[in-house]
Coordinates of C-alpha atoms in Angstrom, one line a residue:
Chain A
M1 CA -0.4 -0.2 -0.3
K2 CA 1.4 3.5 -1.2
E3 CA 0.4 6.7 0.3
L4 CA 0.1 9.2 -2.6
S5 CA -1.1 12.0 -0.4
A6 CA -1.2 13.4 3.0
T7 CA -3.3 16.3 3.7
K8 CA -3.1 18.1 7.5
T9 CA -7.7 19.5 7.2
F10 CA -9.6 20.5 10.2
G11 CA -6.9 19.0 12.9
G12 CA -6.8 15.5 10.9
T13 CA -5.6 14.1 7.9
Q14 CA -7.5 13.5 4.9
S15 CA -5.4 10.9 2.2
V16 CA -5.0 9.5 -0.1
Y17 CA -3.7 5.8 -0.7
S18 CA -3.1 3.3 -3.8
H19 CA -2.3 -0.4 -3.8
Q20 CA -2.4 -4.0 -5.4
S21 CA -6.6 -5.2 -5.5
E22 CA -7.0 -9.1 -6.0
A23 CA -10.3 -8.2 -6.1
C24 CA -10.2 -5.8 -8.9
G25 CA -6.9 -7.2 -11.0
C26 CA -5.7 -3.4 -10.5
E27 CA -4.2 -1.0 -8.8
M28 CA -6.8 1.1 -7.1
R29 CA -7.1 4.0 -5.2
F30 CA -8.9 4.8 -2.1
A31 CA -9.1 8.1 0.8
V32 CA -9.1 8.2 4.3
F33 CA -9.7 10.8 7.0
T34 CA -8.6 10.1 10.0
P35 CA -9.3 13.0 13.1
S36 CA -6.6 14.6 15.7
K37 CA -5.3 12.3 17.6
A38 CA -4.4 15.3 19.5
K39 CA -7.9 15.8 19.8
H40 CA -9.6 12.0 20.1
G41 CA -6.5 10.0 20.7
D42 CA -5.4 7.1 19.1
G43 CA -8.9 5.6 18.6
P44 CA -9.8 2.9 17.1
F45 CA -12.3 5.2 16.0
P46 CA -16.1 4.3 13.7
A47 CA -15.3 4.1 10.5
L48 CA -18.0 5.2 7.4
F49 CA -17.6 3.9 4.1
W50 CA -18.7 6.8 1.6
L51 CA -19.2 5.4 -1.9
S52 CA -19.5 8.0 -4.8
G53 CA -22.1 8.0 -7.9
L54 CA -21.1 7.5 -11.8
T55 CA -17.6 9.5 -13.0
C56 CA -16.4 10.4 -10.2
T57 CA -13.2 9.2 -8.4
E58 CA -12.0 8.3 -4.7
E59 CA -11.0 12.3 -5.7
N60 CA -14.9 14.4 -5.5
F61 CA -16.7 13.6 -2.2
I62 CA -13.2 14.5 -0.1
S63 CA -13.1 17.9 -2.1
K64 CA -16.4 18.6 -2.8
A65 CA -18.9 17.9 0.6
G66 CA -16.7 19.2 3.0
A67 CA -17.0 16.3 5.8
Q68 CA -14.2 16.5 6.8
R69 CA -15.0 18.5 9.2
M70 CA -18.4 16.7 11.3
A71 CA -15.6 13.4 11.0
A72 CA -13.0 15.9 13.1
E73 CA -16.1 16.9 15.4
L74 CA -17.1 13.4 15.7
G75 CA -14.3 11.3 15.6
V76 CA -15.2 9.3 12.8
V77 CA -12.9 7.9 9.5
I78 CA -14.5 8.0 6.4
I79 CA -12.7 5.7 3.5
A80 CA -14.0 6.9 -0.1
P81 CA -12.9 3.8 -2.9
D82 CA -12.5 5.1 -6.6
T83 CA -16.5 4.1 -8.3
S84 CA -14.3 1.7 -10.8
P85 CA -10.9 -0.2 -11.4
R86 CA -8.4 1.7 -13.6
G87 CA -5.6 1.6 -15.8
E88 CA -4.1 0.2 -18.9
N89 CA -5.6 -3.8 -19.5
V90 CA -8.6 -2.5 -17.7
P91 CA -11.8 -2.5 -20.9
D92 CA -14.0 0.4 -21.1
D93 CA -17.6 1.4 -22.7
P94 CA -17.0 1.2 -26.4
D95 CA -18.5 4.8 -26.7
G96 CA -16.8 6.2 -23.8
A97 CA -20.2 7.0 -22.0
Y98 CA -20.0 7.9 -18.5
D99 CA -22.6 5.4 -17.4
F100 CA -21.0 2.2 -17.3
G101 CA -17.5 0.7 -17.7
L102 CA -14.3 2.8 -16.0
G103 CA -16.4 5.2 -13.1
A104 CA -19.5 3.3 -13.2
G105 CA -18.5 0.0 -12.2
F106 CA -21.6 -0.1 -10.3
Y107 CA -20.6 -1.7 -7.0
V108 CA -21.0 -5.4 -8.7
N109 CA -19.1 -8.7 -9.3
A110 CA -18.9 -8.9 -12.9
Q111 CA -19.7 -12.1 -14.4
Q112 CA -19.8 -11.4 -18.1
E113 CA -16.3 -10.7 -20.2
P114 CA -14.5 -9.0 -20.6
W115 CA -15.8 -7.1 -17.8
S116 CA -15.8 -9.6 -15.1
Q117 CA -11.7 -10.3 -14.7
N118 CA -11.5 -6.2 -13.4
Y119 CA -15.1 -5.2 -12.2
N120 CA -15.5 -6.2 -9.5
M121 CA -16.3 -3.7 -7.1
Y122 CA -18.9 -5.5 -4.9
E123 CA -16.1 -8.1 -3.7
Y124 CA -13.6 -5.4 -3.7
V125 CA -15.8 -3.0 -1.0
A126 CA -17.6 -5.3 0.4
R127 CA -14.6 -7.5 1.5
E128 CA -10.9 -6.6 0.2
L129 CA -11.8 -2.6 1.3
P130 CA -12.8 -3.4 5.2
T131 CA -9.7 -6.1 5.3
I132 CA -6.8 -3.2 4.9
V133 CA -9.3 -0.9 6.6
K134 CA -8.5 -3.1 10.1
K135 CA -5.3 -3.6 9.6
S136 CA -4.3 -0.2 8.6
F137 CA -6.3 2.8 10.2
P138 CA -7.2 3.4 14.1
V139 CA -11.2 1.9 13.1
D140 CA -13.3 -0.1 15.4
P141 CA -14.3 -2.7 12.7
E142 CA -17.7 -3.3 15.4
R143 CA -18.9 0.4 14.5
F144 CA -18.6 0.3 10.3
G145 CA -21.2 2.2 8.5
I146 CA -21.9 2.9 5.0
F147 CA -23.4 5.3 2.5
G148 CA -23.1 7.1 -0.9
H149 CA -24.7 9.2 -3.4
S150 CA -26.9 8.1 -6.5
M151 CA -24.5 4.4 -8.0
G152 CA -22.3 4.4 -4.3
G153 CA -26.5 4.6 -2.9
H154 CA -27.0 2.3 -4.3
G155 CA -24.1 0.5 -4.1
A156 CA -24.5 1.7 0.1
L157 CA -28.1 0.3 -0.1
T158 CA -27.2 -3.8 -1.4
I159 CA -24.3 -4.0 0.7
H160 CA -25.1 -3.3 3.9
L161 CA -28.0 -5.0 2.9
K162 CA -26.3 -8.1 2.1
N163 CA -23.9 -7.6 4.9
P164 CA -25.0 -5.8 8.2
E165 CA -23.2 -7.4 10.7
I166 CA -19.9 -5.9 8.9
F167 CA -21.8 -2.7 8.0
K168 CA -24.1 -1.4 10.3
T169 CA -25.4 1.6 9.3
C170 CA -26.5 2.7 6.3
S171 CA -27.7 5.7 4.6
A172 CA -27.9 7.4 0.9
F173 CA -28.2 10.8 -0.6
S174 CA -30.3 10.3 -3.9
P175 CA -29.9 6.7 -4.3
I176 CA -30.0 4.2 -7.6
V177 CA -33.0 2.2 -5.2
A178 CA -33.9 0.1 -8.4
P179 CA -31.3 -0.6 -11.4
S180 CA -33.8 -3.0 -12.8
Q181 CA -36.1 -1.0 -13.2
V182 CA -34.4 1.9 -14.9
P183 CA -31.9 3.2 -17.9
W184 CA -29.0 3.3 -16.2
G185 CA -29.4 0.4 -14.0
I186 CA -30.5 -1.6 -16.9
K187 CA -27.4 -1.2 -18.9
A188 CA -25.3 -1.4 -16.6
L189 CA -26.7 -4.9 -14.7
S190 CA -27.5 -6.3 -18.3
N191 CA -23.7 -5.6 -19.0
Y192 CA -21.9 -6.9 -16.3
L193 CA -24.1 -9.4 -14.8
G194 CA -26.1 -11.3 -18.9
P195 CA -29.9 -11.0 -19.8
D196 CA -31.0 -12.7 -16.9
E197 CA -33.1 -10.5 -14.8
A198 CA -32.2 -13.2 -11.7
A199 CA -29.0 -12.0 -11.1
W200 CA -29.9 -8.7 -11.8
A201 CA -32.6 -9.0 -8.4
E202 CA -28.9 -10.1 -6.4
Y203 CA -27.6 -5.8 -6.9
D204 CA -31.3 -4.3 -6.9
A205 CA -32.0 -2.9 -3.0
S206 CA -35.4 -3.1 -3.4
V207 CA -35.3 -6.4 -3.6
L208 CA -33.6 -7.3 -2.0
V209 CA -35.0 -5.3 1.0
S210 CA -38.1 -7.3 1.0
R211 CA -35.9 -10.5 1.7
I212 CA -33.2 -9.5 3.4
P213 CA -34.5 -6.4 5.2
S214 CA -31.8 -5.3 8.0
K215 CA -33.0 -4.6 11.4
A216 CA -30.8 -0.9 11.0
E217 CA -33.4 2.2 10.2
I218 CA -32.4 3.5 6.8
L219 CA -31.7 6.9 6.0
I220 CA -32.3 8.1 2.5
D221 CA -32.5 11.9 1.5
Q222 CA -33.3 13.5 -2.1
G223 CA -33.8 16.3 -3.8
T224 CA -36.6 17.6 -5.3
A225 CA -34.8 18.7 -7.9
D226 CA -32.9 16.2 -8.8
N227 CA -33.3 16.4 -12.6
F228 CA -32.2 12.1 -12.3
L229 CA -35.6 11.6 -9.6
V230 CA -38.4 10.4 -11.7
E231 CA -35.8 8.9 -14.2
Q232 CA -33.5 6.6 -12.6
L233 CA -33.6 7.3 -9.1
K234 CA -37.5 6.6 -7.5
P235 CA -37.1 5.8 -4.2
E236 CA -41.0 5.5 -3.9
I237 CA -40.6 1.9 -4.9
F238 CA -37.4 1.7 -2.0
A239 CA -39.8 3.4 0.2
A240 CA -42.7 0.6 -0.7
A241 CA -41.1 -2.5 -0.3
A242 CA -39.2 -1.3 2.5
E243 CA -42.9 -0.4 4.1
R244 CA -44.2 -4.2 2.6
A245 CA -40.7 -6.2 4.6
G246 CA -41.0 -3.9 7.6
Q247 CA -37.8 -1.9 7.4
P248 CA -37.5 1.0 9.0
H249 CA -36.4 3.5 6.7
T250 CA -36.6 7.9 6.6
L251 CA -37.2 8.8 3.5
R252 CA -36.9 12.8 3.2
M253 CA -37.9 14.4 0.1
Q254 CA -36.0 17.5 -0.2
E255 CA -36.7 20.7 -1.2
G256 CA -35.3 23.0 -4.2
Y257 CA -31.8 20.1 -4.0
D258 CA -30.8 19.0 -7.2
H259 CA -27.9 15.4 -7.8
S260 CA -24.9 17.5 -7.1
Y261 CA -22.6 17.7 -4.6
Y262 CA -23.4 21.1 -2.8
F263 CA -27.2 19.1 -2.4
I264 CA -24.8 16.6 -0.1
A265 CA -23.1 19.0 1.6
S266 CA -26.3 20.5 3.0
F267 CA -26.9 17.6 4.8
I268 CA -22.9 15.2 5.3
D269 CA -23.4 16.5 8.5
D270 CA -26.5 14.6 9.6
H271 CA -25.9 12.2 7.8
I272 CA -22.4 11.7 9.8
R273 CA -23.8 12.6 13.1
W274 CA -27.0 10.4 12.5
H275 CA -23.9 7.5 11.9
S276 CA -22.1 8.3 14.7
E277 CA -24.7 7.9 17.5
R278 CA -26.2 4.9 15.6
L279 CA -22.7 3.0 15.7
Chain B
M1 CA -26.0 40.2 -17.1
K2 CA -27.4 36.3 -17.5
E3 CA -27.7 33.8 -14.8
L4 CA -25.5 30.6 -15.8
S5 CA -26.4 28.2 -13.0
A6 CA -28.6 28.4 -9.7
T7 CA -28.2 25.8 -7.1
K8 CA -29.2 25.4 -3.9
T9 CA -27.7 25.0 -0.5
F10 CA -28.1 25.2 2.8
G11 CA -31.2 27.0 2.0
G12 CA -29.8 30.0 -0.1
T13 CA -28.3 30.2 -3.5
Q14 CA -25.5 29.2 -5.1
S15 CA -25.3 30.9 -8.7
V16 CA -22.8 31.9 -10.9
Y17 CA -23.1 35.1 -13.9
S18 CA -21.9 35.9 -17.4
H19 CA -21.8 39.6 -18.3
Q20 CA -20.0 41.6 -20.5
S21 CA -17.1 43.5 -18.2
E22 CA -15.8 47.4 -19.2
A23 CA -12.6 47.1 -16.9
C24 CA -11.6 44.2 -19.2
G25 CA -13.3 43.8 -22.3
C26 CA -14.7 40.8 -22.0
E27 CA -17.4 38.5 -21.1
M28 CA -16.6 37.2 -17.3
R29 CA -18.2 35.6 -14.4
F30 CA -18.6 35.5 -10.8
A31 CA -19.9 33.6 -8.5
V32 CA -22.5 35.2 -6.1
F33 CA -24.4 32.9 -3.0
T34 CA -27.8 33.8 -0.9
P35 CA -28.3 33.0 2.2
S36 CA -32.4 31.7 2.1
K37 CA -34.8 34.4 2.7
A38 CA -36.7 32.3 4.8
K39 CA -34.0 32.1 7.3
H40 CA -32.8 35.3 7.8
G41 CA -35.2 37.6 5.4
D42 CA -34.9 40.1 1.7
G43 CA -31.6 41.5 3.4
P44 CA -30.3 43.5 2.7
F45 CA -27.2 41.8 4.0
P46 CA -23.0 42.2 4.2
A47 CA -20.9 41.0 1.2
L48 CA -17.2 39.5 1.6
F49 CA -15.6 39.1 -2.0
W50 CA -13.9 36.0 -2.4
L51 CA -10.2 36.8 -4.4
S52 CA -9.2 32.8 -5.2
G53 CA -6.2 32.4 -6.9
L54 CA -3.2 30.7 -9.5
T55 CA -5.3 29.2 -12.1
C56 CA -8.4 29.4 -10.5
T57 CA -11.8 30.7 -12.0
E58 CA -15.1 31.5 -10.1
E59 CA -15.6 28.1 -9.6
N60 CA -12.8 26.6 -8.0
F61 CA -14.3 28.7 -4.0
I62 CA -18.1 27.8 -4.0
S63 CA -17.1 23.3 -4.7
K64 CA -14.1 22.6 -2.3
A65 CA -14.0 25.5 0.3
G66 CA -17.1 24.7 2.0
A67 CA -18.3 28.8 2.2
Q68 CA -22.0 28.8 2.4
R69 CA -22.4 26.3 5.3
M70 CA -21.1 29.5 7.7
A71 CA -22.0 32.1 5.0
A72 CA -26.0 30.8 5.7
E73 CA -26.0 31.0 8.8
L74 CA -25.2 34.2 9.3
G75 CA -26.4 35.7 6.6
V76 CA -23.8 36.5 5.1
V77 CA -23.4 37.4 0.8
I78 CA -20.6 36.0 -0.3
I79 CA -19.0 37.0 -4.3
A80 CA -16.2 34.8 -6.3
P81 CA -14.8 36.5 -9.6
D82 CA -13.2 34.6 -11.7
T83 CA -9.4 35.1 -11.2
S84 CA -8.1 37.0 -15.3
P85 CA -10.1 38.1 -18.5
R86 CA -11.1 35.7 -20.4
G87 CA -12.3 34.5 -24.1
E88 CA -11.0 33.8 -27.3
N89 CA -9.4 37.7 -28.2
V90 CA -7.8 37.8 -24.5
P91 CA -4.1 37.7 -24.6
D92 CA -2.3 34.9 -22.3
D93 CA 1.0 33.9 -21.6
P94 CA 3.2 32.7 -24.7
D95 CA 4.1 29.5 -23.2
G96 CA 0.8 29.1 -21.6
A97 CA 2.8 29.2 -17.8
Y98 CA 0.4 29.0 -15.1
D99 CA 1.0 32.0 -13.2
F100 CA 1.1 34.6 -15.8
G101 CA -2.4 35.8 -18.1
L102 CA -5.3 33.3 -17.9
G103 CA -6.5 32.2 -14.4
A104 CA -3.1 34.6 -13.3
G105 CA -5.1 37.7 -13.4
F106 CA -3.6 39.6 -10.2
Y107 CA -5.7 42.2 -9.3
V108 CA -4.6 44.8 -11.3
N109 CA -4.5 47.3 -14.0
A110 CA -1.8 45.8 -16.8
Q111 CA -0.6 49.1 -17.9
Q112 CA 2.2 46.8 -21.3
E113 CA 1.1 45.7 -24.1
P114 CA -1.0 43.8 -25.3
W115 CA -1.8 42.9 -21.9
S116 CA -3.4 46.4 -21.1
Q117 CA -6.8 46.1 -22.7
N118 CA -8.2 43.2 -21.1
Y119 CA -6.5 43.0 -17.9
N120 CA -7.9 45.3 -15.5
M121 CA -9.0 42.4 -12.6
Y122 CA -8.6 45.6 -10.2
E123 CA -10.7 48.3 -11.6
Y124 CA -12.7 44.7 -12.0
V125 CA -13.2 43.7 -8.3
A126 CA -12.4 47.4 -7.1
R127 CA -15.0 49.2 -9.0
E128 CA -17.3 46.9 -11.8
L129 CA -17.8 44.5 -9.7
P130 CA -18.6 46.5 -6.5
T131 CA -21.4 48.5 -8.4
I132 CA -23.1 45.5 -10.3
V133 CA -23.5 43.2 -7.0
K134 CA -25.3 47.0 -5.1
K135 CA -27.4 47.5 -8.0
S136 CA -28.5 43.4 -9.3
F137 CA -28.4 41.5 -5.3
P138 CA -30.1 42.1 -1.8
V139 CA -26.4 43.6 -0.1
D140 CA -25.8 46.4 2.5
P141 CA -23.0 48.3 0.7
E142 CA -21.9 50.1 4.2
R143 CA -21.0 45.8 5.4
F144 CA -18.8 44.8 2.4
G145 CA -15.1 43.1 3.3
I146 CA -12.9 41.3 1.0
F147 CA -10.8 38.3 1.4
G148 CA -8.6 35.9 -1.1
H149 CA -5.9 33.3 -1.1
S150 CA -3.0 33.2 -2.6
M151 CA -2.7 35.6 -5.6
G152 CA -6.1 36.4 -4.4
G153 CA -5.0 37.2 -0.2
H154 CA -2.4 39.6 -2.4
G155 CA -5.3 41.1 -4.0
A156 CA -7.7 41.7 -1.3
L157 CA -5.1 42.8 0.7
T158 CA -4.4 45.6 -2.2
I159 CA -7.6 46.3 -2.5
H160 CA -8.5 46.8 1.1
L161 CA -5.7 49.3 1.7
K162 CA -6.2 51.0 -1.6
N163 CA -10.6 51.7 -1.2
P164 CA -11.5 50.9 3.2
E165 CA -14.3 53.0 2.7
I166 CA -15.5 50.8 0.3
F167 CA -14.8 47.1 1.5
K168 CA -14.5 47.7 5.0
T169 CA -13.0 44.7 6.8
C170 CA -10.2 42.5 5.4
S171 CA -8.4 39.0 5.6
A172 CA -6.8 36.6 4.0
F173 CA -5.3 32.8 3.6
S174 CA -1.5 32.0 2.8
P175 CA -1.5 36.0 0.7
I176 CA 1.2 37.1 -1.8
V177 CA 2.1 40.0 0.9
A178 CA 5.4 41.1 -1.2
P179 CA 5.0 40.6 -5.3
S180 CA 7.5 43.1 -6.1
Q181 CA 9.9 40.2 -3.7
V182 CA 9.0 37.2 -4.6
P183 CA 9.4 35.3 -8.7
W184 CA 5.3 35.0 -9.1
G185 CA 4.8 38.9 -8.4
I186 CA 8.1 40.1 -10.8
K187 CA 6.6 38.0 -12.9
A188 CA 3.6 39.2 -12.8
L189 CA 3.8 42.7 -12.4
S190 CA 7.0 43.8 -14.9
N191 CA 4.9 42.0 -17.7
Y192 CA 1.7 43.4 -17.5
L193 CA 3.1 47.2 -15.8
G194 CA 6.8 47.5 -17.3
P195 CA 10.0 47.9 -15.8
D196 CA 9.4 50.6 -13.4
E197 CA 9.2 49.5 -10.2
A198 CA 7.5 52.3 -9.1
A199 CA 4.3 51.6 -10.5
W200 CA 4.8 48.0 -9.0
A201 CA 4.4 49.4 -5.7
E202 CA 0.7 50.8 -6.7
Y203 CA 0.5 46.6 -5.7
D204 CA 2.4 45.8 -3.3
A205 CA 0.8 45.1 0.0
S206 CA 3.9 45.8 2.3
V207 CA 4.3 48.9 0.2
L208 CA 0.7 50.1 0.5
V209 CA 1.3 49.1 4.0
S210 CA 3.2 51.2 5.2
R211 CA 2.0 54.3 3.0
I212 CA -1.4 53.5 3.8
P213 CA -2.5 52.1 6.7
S214 CA -6.1 51.1 7.2
K215 CA -7.3 51.0 10.5
A216 CA -9.1 47.8 10.4
E217 CA -7.4 45.0 11.6
I218 CA -6.4 42.6 8.6
L219 CA -6.2 38.5 9.4
I220 CA -3.7 36.7 7.5
D221 CA -4.0 32.7 8.2
Q222 CA -0.8 30.8 6.9
G223 CA 0.3 27.0 7.2
T224 CA 3.4 26.3 8.4
A225 CA 3.6 23.1 5.8
D226 CA 2.9 25.1 2.3
N227 CA 5.4 25.0 0.2
F228 CA 4.8 28.4 -1.5
L229 CA 5.5 30.1 2.1
V230 CA 9.5 31.0 1.9
E231 CA 10.3 32.1 -1.3
Q232 CA 6.3 33.2 -2.6
L233 CA 4.8 34.7 0.3
K234 CA 6.8 35.7 3.0
P235 CA 4.0 36.6 5.4
E236 CA 6.8 38.1 7.6
I237 CA 8.0 41.3 5.0
F238 CA 3.8 41.8 5.5
A239 CA 3.5 41.7 9.1
A240 CA 7.2 43.6 10.0
A241 CA 5.3 46.4 7.6
A242 CA 2.8 46.7 9.5
E243 CA 4.1 46.5 12.9
R244 CA 5.8 49.6 11.4
A245 CA 3.0 51.8 10.2
G246 CA 0.6 50.8 13.1
Q247 CA -1.3 49.0 11.2
P248 CA -3.5 46.2 13.7
H249 CA -3.4 42.8 12.1
T250 CA -3.5 39.1 13.1
L251 CA -0.9 37.0 11.1
R252 CA -1.6 33.0 12.5
M253 CA 0.8 30.9 11.9
Q254 CA -0.7 27.7 11.3
E255 CA 0.8 24.1 11.9
G256 CA 1.8 21.1 9.2
Y257 CA -1.5 22.7 7.2
D258 CA -0.4 23.8 2.9
H259 CA -2.0 25.9 0.0
S260 CA -4.3 23.9 0.0
Y261 CA -8.1 24.3 -0.7
Y262 CA -7.9 22.2 2.6
F263 CA -6.9 24.8 4.2
I264 CA -8.7 27.1 3.7
A265 CA -12.2 24.7 4.1
S266 CA -11.1 24.3 8.4
F267 CA -10.7 28.2 8.7
I268 CA -13.4 29.6 6.7
D269 CA -15.8 29.1 9.0
D270 CA -13.3 31.5 11.3
H271 CA -13.3 34.1 8.4
I272 CA -16.7 34.5 7.9
R273 CA -17.6 34.9 11.4
W274 CA -14.7 37.1 12.0
H275 CA -16.1 39.2 8.8
S276 CA -19.5 39.0 9.8
E277 CA -18.8 40.5 13.1
R278 CA -17.1 43.9 12.0
L279 CA -19.5 44.0 9.2

C-alpha cells in the first residue's frame, strides 16, 4: 500500500492511498480521513465507507462534500474508494459513455466477459477494502457504516442489506434504488451480469430489502429538484418495498435540492452525526 | 447579466453569472451565494468578496471551500469573481504558464501591451463588480468585506488598503504579501506594468501598508507546511511593515497546513465569522 498524499485538514489528515487489488486485478485508489489524535486520542474510531456516483473517483467526495469538518468534530474515520477499476488493461465502455465501464463499476461482481476480470467492485468494497482498513488504520471493525450518492447510494444500500453484520449503519443521498427498472441500472446490470434478470436481483436494493431486510434504520435524502429523480432514482419504489418488509427507513424529500455535491454538502453533517449516534 | 446556474445549498442559493465587463473588455463570470430568505429575510446582507489564487476560476472556491454553510448560518452574501479576463481575443502567456495571463490576472490594471486592454482586474474588482453587486443583489454596500487566497490574498490586501471605505474588512489565506520581491510577483508585475518598479509599489501590500495603513484589523492565516511559504509568500514582510505602520493585524501561523483548499476549508468558518462580527 502506497501513500500518495497526506494533507492536514480540520486538525486531522486527508490521505489518498493506492494498492494492488486482488478483487479488481489492478491498482486501486482510496481516500482516508483520520481525525486529530490530539483531540480524539489514538482510537479505534468508527469508520464510514463512502461510495461515490457515476464519473467520480476517490477525489470528488473528499474535495467537495465538506465531510471532514464533522468527522473531525465527532472523531470518525471516512474511507472513500474509487468507483471502478482503472488502468491500461481495464476495459471501458466501447463508446466511452459516462454511465458504464470506467467510473461506473456499479458495485457488482461482473459475470460477463470482458468485464468479469476487473469489475468486481462488490467484492472490493464489501470484502477486500474492510480487511485492508482494519489492518492499516485505527478503526473499530464493530463500528463500520456505509453511505453514498446516486450509484454509490445503490452500492451502500445493497452492500448494507447483504452485510449488516459488517456495515451496521446505512444512509444514502439520491440513490438508485431499483436498478433493474431504470435505464442506468438496466444498462449496467445487463452488461456486467448478462440477460438473466434473476442475477440482477442480487444487486437491486428494492428486491433485497424484501428478501433480507436489516434491523437497522436506513436514512435516505433525496432532492425534489434532482433531474434524475423521475427516470433513474424513484426512491418511492424502495420506500414501498421497505414498508412492506418491515425495514425501518426514513425517506426525506428535500425541497428544491438537485443531484449535485451542493446537495450532499448541505446534509452531510446530518448523515455523519446520524451514523455516529448509531455506531 | 445572465444567470448561468442557480443551485440550492444550505437553504440558500449558489449562482453563477456572466456579463460583458467594461473594465476587462470581455465576458466575465462571477459566483454569488445568497442566504435563505426564509431564515434571514430579504436583507440587505453584508457581502464578502472572495478573490481566488493562480489557475482558479469562479468555480474553485464555491465547490471546495465549504463557505456556504457559515454564510447561510450568519446571513452573508459571498461574491467570487474569476481571476482574469477570458475569451478568444484575450492574450495569454506565450508559453501557457500557469502563473501569468489566463487565471493569473494579479488584480492589477495592466499598463503594457498586449495586456492593458483586458487585464484590468483591479478596476474590475474594486469598481465595476461592487457597482453591479449593489444594483443586482440584496446587499448592504456599507457592509462589504474582502478576502482571498494566495494571489487572491494579495488582491484582497491591496484592494482593501486602497479602498478601506468600500471594503471595510480584510482577511487572507496564504497571501502573496510582497509581490515586488518574489518570483510570482516579479514576473506578473514586470509584464503587466513594465520595468519601472515605482509602478509595482501601487500593487504591493507591504509597501501600501506603510504608506496608507487602514484603521481596520487585518487577519492572515498561513500554513507552516505550505510549499510556497519561503519563496513566494513571506508573510513576515507584511507583518513587519504593518507593525511599523501601526496597522492592526493578526498573522496566525497554522501548524502543518499546506497551500490547498483543505487548509482554506479548515479556517473558512473563522474568517466568515470574523468579517461578520466587524461588518
